[in-house]
Amino acid sequence: MGTVTVPVTLPNIQGTTNLINIDTWTLIQQHTNPYHMNYPWLNYRNGFGSPPSFYWLGLEAVYQLVSARPHMLKLEVLLNNGLFLMDQYSTFSLKNETEKYAIHVSGWMGSNADVFNYSPKLGMCHNNQKFSTYDNYNSGGSTNCYNTYGGGWWYYATYCQSSNLNAYNSYFVYYSKVNDSSVQVKISKMYIKATI
């Protein structure tokens, strides 16, 4: 099918939002090292960038899409060591902005590990965490994860992250079951797809 750009109008978003659809999946994130994604809350809310270097559809646009009907989430990651990983969740949703776009995923399947729900080494969970940026930190705990890792993400309060697809340089990592650790990422993509 290929790549198709679809302009749509979504509630609570000014103007038109361009959805990038690739083989029926909508791209919501793309990050290629070494491009940074250190942006304030407003940018993560409204979206920024363009593929292939870095792209973020916007939390509000994603929230509007997944609130209208059920969606699934797919993560594709190419690690610096050459390993390609794909993880998918049959259920994906976000809370609204008042609830800081907290993420919920379930129904993991894939070639790697359930990175949002469990990291065997650290016992951490990104699932059900609120989204944080440097100017809107919502992860609780005494550690400001953003100051260390950069990039907006659903940080876990105690250990911050096992995976962060928006961080910068050496902190741009993804948990690899094969390596039993978080490994530096070369390219990441996140997609959503309606299930009904």
Short mmCIF file of C-alpha atoms in Angstrom, two decimals:
data_model
loop_
_atom_site.label_atom_id
_atom_site.label_comp_id
_atom_site.label_asym_id
_atom_site.label_seq_id
_atom_site.Cartn_x
_atom_site.Cartn_y
_atom_site.Cartn_z
CA MET A 1 0.00 0.00 0.00
CA GLY A 2 2.85 2.43 0.74
CA THR A 3 2.81 5.81 2.47
CA VAL A 4 -0.18 8.15 2.32
CA THR A 5 -0.55 11.53 4.04
CA VAL A 6 -4.14 12.15 5.16
CA PRO A 7 -5.20 15.63 6.36
CA VAL A 8 -7.82 15.45 9.14
CA THR A 9 -9.52 17.90 11.48
CA LEU A 10 -9.58 16.82 15.12
CA PRO A 11 -11.44 18.36 18.08
CA ASN A 12 -9.40 20.71 20.32
CA ILE A 13 -6.66 21.08 17.68
CA GLN A 14 -6.33 24.20 15.54
CA GLY A 15 -6.03 23.68 11.82
CA THR A 16 -5.50 20.43 9.98
CA THR A 17 -3.45 17.50 11.27
CA ASN A 18 -1.60 15.45 8.67
CA LEU A 19 -1.65 11.73 9.46
CA ILE A 20 1.13 9.70 7.87
CA ASN A 21 -0.34 6.28 7.09
CA ILE A 22 2.00 3.44 6.19
CA ASP A 23 0.29 0.19 5.17
CA THR A 24 -2.80 1.01 7.31
CA TRP A 25 -0.72 2.01 10.37
CA THR A 26 -0.54 5.69 11.44
CA LEU A 27 2.96 6.90 12.34
CA ILE A 28 2.97 8.74 15.68
CA GLN A 29 6.72 8.84 16.39
CA GLN A 30 10.01 8.52 14.52
CA HIS A 31 13.43 9.26 15.97
CA THR A 32 16.80 8.82 14.32
CA ASN A 33 19.95 9.28 16.38
CA PRO A 34 21.51 11.87 16.84
CA TYR A 35 18.50 14.19 16.37
CA HIS A 36 17.31 15.49 19.72
CA MET A 37 13.69 15.62 20.82
CA ASN A 38 14.14 17.94 23.82
CA TYR A 39 10.99 20.01 23.50
CA PRO A 40 8.56 21.59 25.97
CA TRP A 41 5.11 20.28 26.82
CA LEU A 42 3.34 22.41 24.20
CA ASN A 43 5.41 20.85 21.38
CA TYR A 44 4.74 17.32 22.61
CA ARG A 45 1.06 18.20 22.94
CA ASN A 46 0.77 19.67 19.43
CA GLY A 47 3.42 17.70 17.52
CA PHE A 48 6.67 18.56 15.73
CA GLY A 49 9.19 17.46 13.11
CA SER A 50 8.81 15.42 9.96
CA PRO A 51 10.10 12.01 8.89
CA PRO A 52 12.68 10.62 8.32
CA SER A 53 14.79 12.40 10.97
CA PHE A 54 12.39 13.04 13.84
CA TYR A 55 8.63 13.24 14.11
CA TRP A 56 6.01 13.37 16.86
CA LEU A 57 2.34 13.49 15.81
CA GLY A 58 1.27 15.15 19.06
CA LEU A 59 -0.26 13.79 22.25
CA GLU A 60 -3.57 15.59 21.73
CA ALA A 61 -3.96 14.22 18.19
CA VAL A 62 -3.13 10.70 19.37
CA TYR A 63 -5.55 11.08 22.29
CA GLN A 64 -8.33 12.23 19.94
CA LEU A 65 -7.72 9.30 17.58
CA VAL A 66 -7.56 6.57 20.22
CA SER A 67 -10.51 8.00 22.18
CA ALA A 68 -12.77 7.80 19.14
CA ARG A 69 -12.25 4.04 18.68
CA PRO A 70 -10.00 1.25 20.01
CA HIS A 71 -6.41 1.17 18.74
CA MET A 72 -3.35 -1.03 18.91
CA LEU A 73 0.29 0.12 19.18
CA LYS A 74 3.35 -1.11 17.31
CA LEU A 75 6.97 -0.29 18.15
CA GLU A 76 9.77 -0.86 15.63
CA VAL A 77 13.32 -0.35 16.82
CA LEU A 78 16.71 -0.77 15.16
CA LEU A 79 19.40 -0.99 17.82
CA ASN A 80 22.95 0.31 17.33
CA ASN A 81 24.15 -3.31 17.47
CA GLY A 82 22.10 -4.05 14.32
CA LEU A 83 19.31 -5.98 16.05
CA PHE A 84 15.78 -5.15 14.81
CA LEU A 85 13.00 -5.47 17.40
CA MET A 86 9.24 -5.25 17.02
CA ASP A 87 6.74 -5.19 19.85
CA GLN A 88 3.00 -4.77 19.55
CA TYR A 89 0.12 -4.18 21.98
CA SER A 90 -3.45 -5.14 21.10
CA THR A 91 -4.80 -2.35 23.33
CA PHE A 92 -3.43 1.20 23.45
CA SER A 93 -4.97 4.32 24.96
CA LEU A 94 -4.04 7.68 26.43
CA LYS A 95 -5.78 9.69 29.14
CA ASN A 96 -6.61 13.33 28.37
CA GLU A 97 -4.34 16.34 28.93
CA THR A 98 -5.76 16.99 32.42
CA GLU A 99 -4.51 13.50 33.32
CA LYS A 100 -1.18 14.22 31.58
CA TYR A 101 -1.76 11.79 28.71
CA ALA A 102 -1.09 8.75 30.91
CA ILE A 103 -0.47 5.69 28.73
CA HIS A 104 -2.21 2.33 28.94
CA VAL A 105 -1.16 -0.72 26.94
CA SER A 106 -2.02 -4.41 27.20
CA GLY A 107 -1.98 -7.56 25.09
CA TRP A 108 1.74 -7.61 24.26
CA MET A 109 3.05 -9.72 21.37
CA GLY A 110 6.32 -9.46 19.49
CA SER A 111 9.90 -10.51 19.01
CA ASN A 112 11.33 -8.91 22.13
CA ALA A 113 9.72 -8.19 25.50
CA ASP A 114 6.79 -6.36 27.07
CA VAL A 115 8.81 -3.15 27.47
CA PHE A 116 5.96 -0.98 28.78
CA ASN A 117 4.88 -3.39 31.51
CA TYR A 118 8.01 -5.04 32.82
CA SER A 119 11.77 -4.92 32.79
CA PRO A 120 13.18 -8.04 34.45
CA LYS A 121 16.36 -6.29 35.57
CA LEU A 122 14.78 -3.23 37.09
CA GLY A 123 11.21 -4.27 37.85
CA MET A 124 9.91 -1.04 36.36
CA CYS A 125 6.74 -0.24 34.50
CA HIS A 126 6.08 2.58 32.01
CA ASN A 127 2.45 1.48 31.66
CA ASN A 128 -0.08 3.81 33.32
CA GLN A 129 2.57 6.53 33.79
CA LYS A 130 1.92 10.18 33.01
CA PHE A 131 3.84 11.91 30.23
CA SER A 132 6.62 14.28 31.30
CA THR A 133 8.69 17.01 29.68
CA TYR A 134 11.28 19.36 31.13
CA ASP A 135 8.66 22.03 31.82
CA ASN A 136 5.86 19.68 32.93
CA TYR A 137 7.28 16.90 35.09
CA ASN A 138 4.62 14.40 36.19
CA SER A 139 6.43 11.20 37.16
CA GLY A 140 6.75 11.86 40.87
CA GLY A 141 9.62 10.56 42.96
CA SER A 142 12.75 12.46 43.95
CA THR A 143 14.57 11.95 40.63
CA ASN A 144 13.82 14.31 37.77
CA CYS A 145 14.21 11.81 34.95
CA TYR A 146 13.97 14.43 32.24
CA ASN A 147 17.06 16.27 33.52
CA THR A 148 19.07 13.07 33.14
CA TYR A 149 17.63 11.53 29.98
CA GLY A 150 15.94 14.33 28.03
CA GLY A 151 13.02 13.99 25.65
CA GLY A 152 9.40 13.72 26.71
CA TRP A 153 8.35 10.24 27.86
CA TRP A 154 6.20 8.18 30.22
CA TYR A 155 8.89 8.02 32.90
CA TYR A 156 8.69 5.62 35.82
CA ALA A 157 9.27 7.53 39.06
CA THR A 158 11.75 5.23 40.80
CA TYR A 159 14.11 4.10 38.04
CA CYS A 160 13.04 6.48 35.25
CA GLN A 161 13.29 4.20 32.22
CA SER A 162 14.15 0.89 30.66
CA SER A 163 13.12 2.25 27.26
CA ASN A 164 12.92 5.83 26.04
CA LEU A 165 12.39 6.43 22.35
CA ASN A 166 12.55 10.22 22.66
CA ALA A 167 15.74 10.61 24.74
CA TYR A 168 19.01 11.99 23.44
CA ASN A 169 22.22 10.23 22.44
CA SER A 170 23.29 7.44 24.82
CA TYR A 171 19.97 7.61 26.71
CA PHE A 172 17.98 6.86 23.53
CA VAL A 173 17.48 3.24 24.60
CA TYR A 174 15.17 0.25 24.34
CA TYR A 175 15.08 -2.83 26.52
CA SER A 176 16.45 -5.85 24.63
CA LYS A 177 15.55 -9.32 25.89
CA VAL A 178 18.49 -10.81 23.95
CA ASN A 179 20.96 -8.46 25.65
CA ASP A 180 19.03 -8.48 28.97
CA SER A 181 19.60 -4.74 29.24
CA SER A 182 18.69 -1.41 27.72
CA VAL A 183 20.58 -0.95 24.44
CA GLN A 184 21.21 2.26 22.50
CA VAL A 185 18.85 2.83 19.59
CA LYS A 186 19.65 3.95 16.04
CA ILE A 187 16.09 4.41 14.73
CA SER A 188 12.67 4.06 16.38
CA LYS A 189 9.12 4.24 15.06
CA MET A 190 5.79 4.06 16.87
CA TYR A 191 2.53 3.35 15.02
CA ILE A 192 -1.14 3.06 15.93
CA LYS A 193 -3.93 1.26 14.11
CA ALA A 194 -7.68 1.15 14.75
CA THR A 195 -8.87 -2.34 15.72
CA ILE A 196 -12.52 -1.87 14.66
#
